[in-house]
Amino acid sequence: MITEFLKIMAWRAMKMARKGHAKARERARGVWWVLSQLKAQVKLSEESTPSALQPSVSIPEVPCKPSSSFSSMVSKSPALVSSALDTSSPFLWAEEPAFNIIKSLLDKFLPHCQQFGFFLNPNRFHEATLLPLSFGHASRPTPAVLSAVYLWGVHLSQSEVLLQQEPSFILRALHHSVTDIFGSHPDVILHTLQAEILLSYYLLHVGRFVEAKCHTATAVSLALGAGLHKTKSTYLIPSILGLSSDAPVLVPLPHDTIEEGERINGFWAVLVLHKYITVALEPPTSVCGTLEAPGMQVDTPWPLDIWTSEGISPEICGNDTIQTFLLDRVERHPGTSLMALNAKAAILFHRSAQLAGQWVPNMQPQKLQAYTIEFLSTHRLTETFRSILPPLTHLDIKHPAAQILILAHALTDAAMIKLHINFSSANSSSNRYCLEAARRITTFGGFSILEVGYINPIMNTLLAEACSFLIQEISRMQLSGNMGPEKVEGNEDELLEHLRNGVEVLSAQSDESIFTKYQLKKTQEALSTI
């Protein structure tokens, strides 16, 4: 299905370029670049994703000119796409659902929207969506972002009638994500970026991992191409990504501080998504990517809380934001919002996974010294960061803030496990750090995690990490009579109770998420060894 849309996208780009208009040529060049990135991403994804989990997705070679067979394929593509769907669906051929259904889908999605990377102002989005104007009107959100929101609303609705039509909503969302870019909507870049983020999380959630990685790559390309990593920078530096300077991806200047905040939050939503996807789906030795490329400097200030913020203060700006944080330097404008704390926790989680993947026994002395410096620095920063996180006590578990804070705590604890896991069997301190972190992840601050509501899909990866360590520790205790690097606090029964908590949550959530089912399967396979 995605193959058909990408071919249509390529054909339209060539058609626009042949018209000879300058803007058309610029847009066409951007399309070719995105297609090449997607093709490369799929190739890498297929190499690193277990074959049993790979959907049948491929990116075609982009022809230099449309052949007769290619044109024939395009003319027949509606039939090819619809053949796999229920063509009697009332949603397949309509531009969008009826007004009352739209309202219902918004009510299902918006309370949880931050968990899926939603960075647009929710109040403005809600108002604009319900305007009595046509689908695609410049005063409403773009079809791409509306379709992605409707898709998530359907999935979260748990309505049997709507869920039967989910394939139709998927088709709509994928279609507009690759065709909206050719339109003239004033917010097409920002809204397409939002759609790609929402689709990435959805595809991860339903187990379409290769496609999730492809849409994540597109989101990263759009964000960097639009210069969102330089939003409110104290200075500008030349791009190091090889993006053509004569074919920029332009985002209109913000009209007010709320729109400026959307651009800031948009970049961080992409960065956090990228961190999650790479750690969850890439092998440990490959936890890297465009956003970690040498010379990449992010100047965008830390994100805001979209529900409470009236926009960013004019005096706030950014300069090497991520490195300033990782090097534990004094921040001129420290990020203290919940979204900023979540972004920092995601960065620590990703950094710890990187270090874990870089470790090999018997390192050369020079490499070992450099690794030790990075290891100790990351450990200190993670400990310091965890100490300043707001506690999980006295939270309203139904408030979106509770979901974000629980996730930030879990990310920080999972970072500690990732960092120390390679040394936990031989080093008592590493063992203790991992054990304490695993206990915290599986107790969720004393909340019943199933009552908290929807949390970002990465939560189940963090839970599986904690369960994996607990299984490892229980196995060690059984084999050695609780003798190891040091006798741990607690006993086997206590650790088994934490493990049961984690497995029960994974099991309860696995019915509605293939990604969770994948994590549960890995955990159960490890559990069968003890």
CSV table of C-alpha atoms in Angstrom, one decimal, residues 77-384:
chain,number,residue,atom,x,y,z
A,77,SER,CA,-3.7,2.3,-8.4
A,78,PRO,CA,-7.1,3.0,-6.8
A,79,ALA,CA,-8.2,-0.5,-7.6
A,80,LEU,CA,-4.9,-2.0,-6.4
A,81,VAL,CA,-5.1,-0.2,-3.1
A,82,SER,CA,-8.8,-0.8,-2.5
A,83,SER,CA,-8.6,-4.5,-3.3
A,84,ALA,CA,-7.2,-5.2,0.1
A,85,LEU,CA,-9.9,-3.2,1.9
A,86,ASP,CA,-13.6,-3.3,2.6
A,87,THR,CA,-14.8,-1.1,-0.3
A,88,SER,CA,-18.2,-0.9,1.2
A,89,SER,CA,-16.8,1.1,4.1
A,90,PRO,CA,-18.7,4.4,4.5
A,91,PHE,CA,-15.4,6.1,5.4
A,92,LEU,CA,-13.3,4.9,2.5
A,93,TRP,CA,-14.7,7.2,-0.1
A,94,ALA,CA,-15.9,10.1,2.1
A,95,GLU,CA,-13.4,13.0,2.6
A,96,GLU,CA,-13.8,12.8,6.3
A,97,PRO,CA,-16.3,11.4,8.9
A,98,ALA,CA,-19.5,13.1,9.8
A,99,PHE,CA,-19.3,16.1,12.2
A,100,ASN,CA,-20.6,14.2,15.3
A,101,ILE,CA,-18.0,11.4,14.7
A,102,ILE,CA,-15.2,14.0,14.3
A,103,LYS,CA,-16.2,15.5,17.7
A,104,SER,CA,-16.2,12.0,19.3
A,105,LEU,CA,-12.8,11.2,17.8
A,106,LEU,CA,-11.3,14.4,19.0
A,107,ASP,CA,-12.6,13.7,22.5
A,108,LYS,CA,-11.0,10.3,22.4
A,109,PHE,CA,-7.6,11.5,21.1
A,110,LEU,CA,-6.9,14.9,22.7
A,111,PRO,CA,-6.7,13.9,26.4
A,112,HIS,CA,-3.9,11.5,25.5
A,113,CYS,CA,-2.4,13.4,22.5
A,114,GLN,CA,0.9,14.3,24.2
A,115,GLN,CA,1.7,10.5,24.6
A,116,PHE,CA,1.8,10.2,20.8
A,117,GLY,CA,3.9,13.3,20.0
A,118,PHE,CA,1.2,15.8,19.4
A,119,PHE,CA,2.8,19.3,19.5
A,120,LEU,CA,0.2,21.6,18.0
A,121,ASN,CA,-1.8,23.7,20.4
A,122,PRO,CA,-4.8,21.5,21.4
A,123,ASN,CA,-7.3,24.2,21.9
A,124,ARG,CA,-6.6,25.9,18.5
A,125,PHE,CA,-6.5,22.5,16.8
A,126,HIS,CA,-9.9,21.6,18.3
A,127,GLU,CA,-11.4,24.9,17.2
A,128,ALA,CA,-10.0,24.8,13.7
A,129,THR,CA,-11.0,21.2,13.1
A,130,LEU,CA,-14.6,21.9,13.9
A,131,LEU,CA,-14.9,24.9,11.7
A,132,PRO,CA,-17.7,24.5,9.1
A,133,LEU,CA,-15.3,24.6,6.2
A,134,SER,CA,-14.3,22.1,3.6
A,135,PHE,CA,-11.7,19.3,4.1
A,136,GLY,CA,-8.4,20.9,3.1
A,137,HIS,CA,-9.4,24.5,3.6
A,138,ALA,CA,-6.6,26.7,4.7
A,139,SER,CA,-8.3,27.7,7.9
A,140,ARG,CA,-8.6,24.1,9.0
A,141,PRO,CA,-5.7,21.6,9.8
A,142,THR,CA,-4.4,19.8,6.7
A,143,PRO,CA,-6.0,16.5,5.6
A,144,ALA,CA,-2.8,14.7,6.6
A,145,VAL,CA,-2.9,15.7,10.3
A,146,LEU,CA,-6.7,15.4,10.5
A,147,SER,CA,-6.6,11.9,9.1
A,148,ALA,CA,-3.8,10.9,11.5
A,149,VAL,CA,-5.8,12.2,14.4
A,150,TYR,CA,-9.0,10.5,13.3
A,151,LEU,CA,-7.0,7.2,13.0
A,152,TRP,CA,-5.8,7.5,16.6
A,153,GLY,CA,-9.2,8.5,17.7
A,154,VAL,CA,-10.7,5.4,16.1
A,155,HIS,CA,-8.0,3.2,17.7
A,156,LEU,CA,-8.6,4.7,21.1
A,157,SER,CA,-12.4,4.6,20.9
A,158,GLN,CA,-12.7,0.9,21.4
A,159,SER,CA,-15.9,1.2,19.4
A,160,GLU,CA,-16.5,-2.1,17.5
A,161,VAL,CA,-18.2,-0.2,14.7
A,162,LEU,CA,-15.4,2.2,14.2
A,163,LEU,CA,-12.6,-0.4,14.7
A,164,GLN,CA,-14.0,-2.4,11.8
A,165,GLN,CA,-13.3,0.7,9.6
A,166,GLU,CA,-9.8,1.2,11.0
A,167,PRO,CA,-8.1,-0.1,7.7
A,168,SER,CA,-10.0,2.7,5.8
A,169,PHE,CA,-8.7,5.3,8.2
A,170,ILE,CA,-5.1,3.9,7.9
A,171,LEU,CA,-5.4,4.2,4.1
A,172,ARG,CA,-6.6,7.8,4.4
A,173,ALA,CA,-3.8,8.8,6.8
A,174,LEU,CA,-1.1,7.2,4.7
A,175,HIS,CA,-2.5,8.7,1.5
A,176,HIS,CA,-2.6,12.3,2.8
A,177,SER,CA,0.8,12.0,4.5
A,178,VAL,CA,2.5,11.7,1.1
A,179,THR,CA,0.2,13.9,-1.0
A,180,ASP,CA,-0.5,16.9,1.2
A,181,ILE,CA,3.1,18.2,0.6
A,182,PHE,CA,2.0,19.2,-3.0
A,183,GLY,CA,-0.8,21.4,-1.7
A,184,SER,CA,-0.8,25.1,-0.9
A,185,HIS,CA,-1.9,25.0,2.8
A,186,PRO,CA,0.0,27.6,4.7
A,187,ASP,CA,0.9,25.1,7.4
A,188,VAL,CA,1.6,22.2,5.2
A,189,ILE,CA,5.2,21.5,6.4
A,190,LEU,CA,4.4,21.7,10.1
A,191,HIS,CA,1.1,19.7,9.8
A,192,THR,CA,2.8,17.1,7.6
A,193,LEU,CA,5.5,16.8,10.3
A,194,GLN,CA,2.8,16.3,12.9
A,195,ALA,CA,1.0,13.7,10.8
A,196,GLU,CA,4.3,11.7,10.3
A,197,ILE,CA,4.9,11.7,14.0
A,198,LEU,CA,1.4,10.4,14.8
A,199,LEU,CA,1.7,7.8,12.1
A,200,SER,CA,5.1,6.6,13.4
A,201,TYR,CA,3.7,6.0,16.8
A,202,TYR,CA,0.6,4.3,15.4
A,203,LEU,CA,2.6,2.0,13.2
A,204,LEU,CA,5.0,1.2,16.1
A,205,HIS,CA,1.9,0.4,18.3
A,206,VAL,CA,0.4,-2.0,15.8
A,207,GLY,CA,3.6,-3.7,15.0
A,208,ARG,CA,4.4,-2.4,11.5
A,209,PHE,CA,8.0,-1.7,12.5
A,210,VAL,CA,9.6,-1.0,9.1
A,211,GLU,CA,7.0,1.5,8.2
A,212,ALA,CA,7.3,3.2,11.6
A,213,LYS,CA,11.0,3.6,11.0
A,214,CYS,CA,10.3,5.0,7.5
A,215,HIS,CA,7.9,7.6,8.8
A,216,THR,CA,10.2,8.5,11.6
A,217,ALA,CA,13.0,9.1,9.0
A,218,THR,CA,10.6,11.3,7.0
A,219,ALA,CA,9.8,13.3,10.2
A,220,VAL,CA,13.5,13.8,11.0
A,221,SER,CA,14.2,14.9,7.4
A,222,LEU,CA,11.3,17.4,7.4
A,223,ALA,CA,12.3,18.8,10.8
A,224,LEU,CA,15.9,19.3,9.9
A,225,GLY,CA,15.1,20.5,6.4
A,226,ALA,CA,12.8,23.1,7.9
A,227,GLY,CA,15.5,24.2,10.3
A,228,LEU,CA,13.4,23.5,13.4
A,229,HIS,CA,16.6,22.5,15.2
A,230,LYS,CA,17.6,26.1,15.0
A,231,THR,CA,14.4,27.7,16.2
A,232,LYS,CA,15.2,30.7,18.4
A,233,SER,CA,18.9,30.0,18.1
A,234,THR,CA,21.3,32.7,19.3
A,235,TYR,CA,23.2,32.3,16.1
A,236,LEU,CA,22.9,30.4,12.8
A,237,ILE,CA,25.5,28.1,11.3
A,238,PRO,CA,25.6,26.5,7.9
A,239,SER,CA,23.8,23.2,7.5
A,240,ILE,CA,26.0,20.1,7.8
A,241,LEU,CA,23.5,17.7,6.4
A,242,GLY,CA,24.0,18.3,2.7
A,243,LEU,CA,20.6,19.8,2.1
A,244,SER,CA,20.5,21.8,-1.0
A,245,SER,CA,20.6,25.5,-0.2
A,246,ASP,CA,18.7,26.3,-3.4
A,247,ALA,CA,15.7,24.1,-2.5
A,248,PRO,CA,14.8,25.0,1.1
A,249,VAL,CA,11.8,23.6,3.0
A,250,LEU,CA,10.2,26.8,4.2
A,251,VAL,CA,8.0,27.1,7.3
A,252,PRO,CA,6.2,30.4,7.5
A,253,LEU,CA,7.2,32.7,10.3
A,254,PRO,CA,5.1,32.3,13.4
A,255,HIS,CA,2.3,34.9,13.9
A,256,ASP,CA,2.5,34.8,17.7
A,257,THR,CA,4.3,33.1,20.6
A,258,ILE,CA,1.9,30.1,20.6
A,259,GLU,CA,2.9,29.3,17.0
A,260,GLU,CA,6.5,29.8,17.9
A,261,GLY,CA,6.0,27.3,20.7
A,262,GLU,CA,4.5,24.8,18.3
A,263,ARG,CA,7.7,24.9,16.2
A,264,ILE,CA,9.8,24.4,19.3
A,265,ASN,CA,7.7,21.5,20.5
A,266,GLY,CA,7.6,20.1,17.0
A,267,PHE,CA,11.3,19.6,16.9
A,268,TRP,CA,11.5,18.0,20.3
A,269,ALA,CA,8.6,15.7,19.4
A,270,VAL,CA,10.7,14.5,16.4
A,271,LEU,CA,13.8,14.1,18.5
A,272,VAL,CA,12.0,12.1,21.2
A,273,LEU,CA,10.3,9.8,18.6
A,274,HIS,CA,13.7,9.2,17.0
A,275,LYS,CA,15.3,8.3,20.4
A,276,TYR,CA,12.4,5.8,21.1
A,277,ILE,CA,12.4,4.2,17.7
A,278,THR,CA,16.1,3.6,17.6
A,279,VAL,CA,16.4,2.1,21.0
A,280,ALA,CA,13.3,0.0,20.6
A,281,LEU,CA,14.0,-1.3,17.1
A,282,GLU,CA,17.7,-1.1,16.4
A,283,PRO,CA,20.4,-3.5,17.6
A,284,PRO,CA,22.4,-2.2,20.5
A,285,THR,CA,25.5,-1.5,18.3
A,286,SER,CA,23.4,0.7,15.9
A,287,VAL,CA,21.7,3.1,18.3
A,288,CYS,CA,22.7,6.1,16.4
A,289,GLY,CA,21.4,8.2,13.5
A,290,THR,CA,21.1,11.6,11.9
A,291,LEU,CA,20.4,13.5,15.1
A,292,GLU,CA,23.6,12.1,16.6
A,293,ALA,CA,25.8,12.8,13.5
A,294,PRO,CA,29.2,14.6,14.3
A,295,GLY,CA,28.7,18.3,14.1
A,296,MET,CA,25.0,18.2,14.6
A,297,GLN,CA,24.1,21.1,16.9
A,298,VAL,CA,20.6,21.6,18.3
A,299,ASP,CA,19.9,25.2,19.4
A,300,THR,CA,16.2,25.0,19.9
A,301,PRO,CA,15.1,25.8,23.5
A,302,TRP,CA,13.5,23.0,25.6
A,303,PRO,CA,9.8,22.3,24.9
A,304,LEU,CA,6.8,23.7,26.6
A,305,ASP,CA,3.7,22.1,28.1
A,306,ILE,CA,1.1,22.5,25.4
A,307,TRP,CA,-1.9,22.5,27.7
A,308,THR,CA,-0.8,25.2,30.0
A,309,SER,CA,1.6,27.4,28.0
A,310,GLU,CA,0.5,30.7,26.4
A,311,GLY,CA,3.6,30.6,24.3
A,312,ILE,CA,7.3,31.1,24.8
A,313,SER,CA,8.8,34.2,26.4
A,314,PRO,CA,10.5,36.4,23.8
A,315,GLU,CA,13.8,36.5,25.8
A,316,ILE,CA,14.2,32.7,25.8
A,317,CYS,CA,16.6,31.4,23.1
A,318,GLY,CA,18.8,28.4,22.7
A,319,ASN,CA,22.5,27.5,22.0
A,320,ASP,CA,23.8,23.9,21.8
A,321,THR,CA,20.9,22.8,24.0
A,322,ILE,CA,21.5,19.0,24.1
A,323,GLN,CA,25.3,19.2,24.6
A,324,THR,CA,24.9,21.8,27.4
A,325,PHE,CA,22.6,19.3,29.2
A,326,LEU,CA,24.8,16.2,28.6
A,327,LEU,CA,27.9,18.0,29.7
A,328,ASP,CA,26.0,19.2,32.8
A,329,ARG,CA,26.8,22.9,32.2
A,330,VAL,CA,24.7,25.7,33.6
A,331,GLU,CA,21.8,26.2,31.4
A,332,ARG,CA,20.8,29.8,30.6
A,333,HIS,CA,17.2,28.7,30.2
A,334,PRO,CA,16.8,25.3,31.9
A,335,GLY,CA,13.9,23.3,30.7
A,336,THR,CA,11.6,22.7,33.7
A,337,SER,CA,8.3,21.9,31.9
A,338,LEU,CA,7.1,18.3,32.0
A,339,MET,CA,7.7,17.9,28.3
A,340,ALA,CA,11.3,19.2,28.8
A,341,LEU,CA,11.8,16.7,31.6
A,342,ASN,CA,10.5,14.0,29.3
A,343,ALA,CA,12.8,15.0,26.5
A,344,LYS,CA,15.8,15.0,28.8
A,345,ALA,CA,14.9,11.6,30.1
A,346,ALA,CA,14.6,10.3,26.5
A,347,ILE,CA,18.1,11.7,25.7
A,348,LEU,CA,19.6,10.0,28.8
A,349,PHE,CA,17.9,6.7,27.9
A,350,HIS,CA,19.2,6.9,24.3
A,351,ARG,CA,22.7,7.9,25.5
A,352,SER,CA,22.9,5.0,27.9
A,353,ALA,CA,21.8,2.6,25.2
A,354,GLN,CA,24.5,4.0,23.0
A,355,LEU,CA,27.1,3.4,25.7
A,356,ALA,CA,25.9,-0.1,26.4
A,357,GLY,CA,26.2,-0.9,22.7
A,358,GLN,CA,29.7,0.5,22.5
A,359,TRP,CA,31.1,-1.7,25.4
A,360,VAL,CA,33.3,-4.6,24.5
A,361,PRO,CA,35.5,-6.6,26.9
A,362,ASN,CA,39.2,-6.2,26.7
A,363,MET,CA,39.2,-2.6,25.3
A,364,GLN,CA,42.4,-1.0,24.5
A,365,PRO,CA,43.6,1.2,27.4
A,366,GLN,CA,43.0,4.5,25.5
A,367,LYS,CA,39.5,3.4,24.5
A,368,LEU,CA,38.7,2.1,27.9
A,369,GLN,CA,39.7,5.4,29.5
A,370,ALA,CA,37.5,7.4,27.1
A,371,TYR,CA,34.6,5.0,27.7
A,372,THR,CA,35.0,5.2,31.5
A,373,ILE,CA,34.8,9.0,31.3
A,374,GLU,CA,31.6,8.9,29.3
A,375,PHE,CA,30.2,6.2,31.5
A,376,LEU,CA,30.8,8.0,34.8
A,377,SER,CA,29.6,11.3,33.3
A,378,THR,CA,26.3,9.8,32.1
A,379,HIS,CA,25.8,8.0,35.4
A,380,ARG,CA,26.3,11.2,37.5
A,381,LEU,CA,24.0,13.1,35.2
A,382,THR,CA,21.3,10.4,35.4
A,383,GLU,CA,21.5,10.3,39.2
A,384,THR,CA,21.3,14.1,39.4
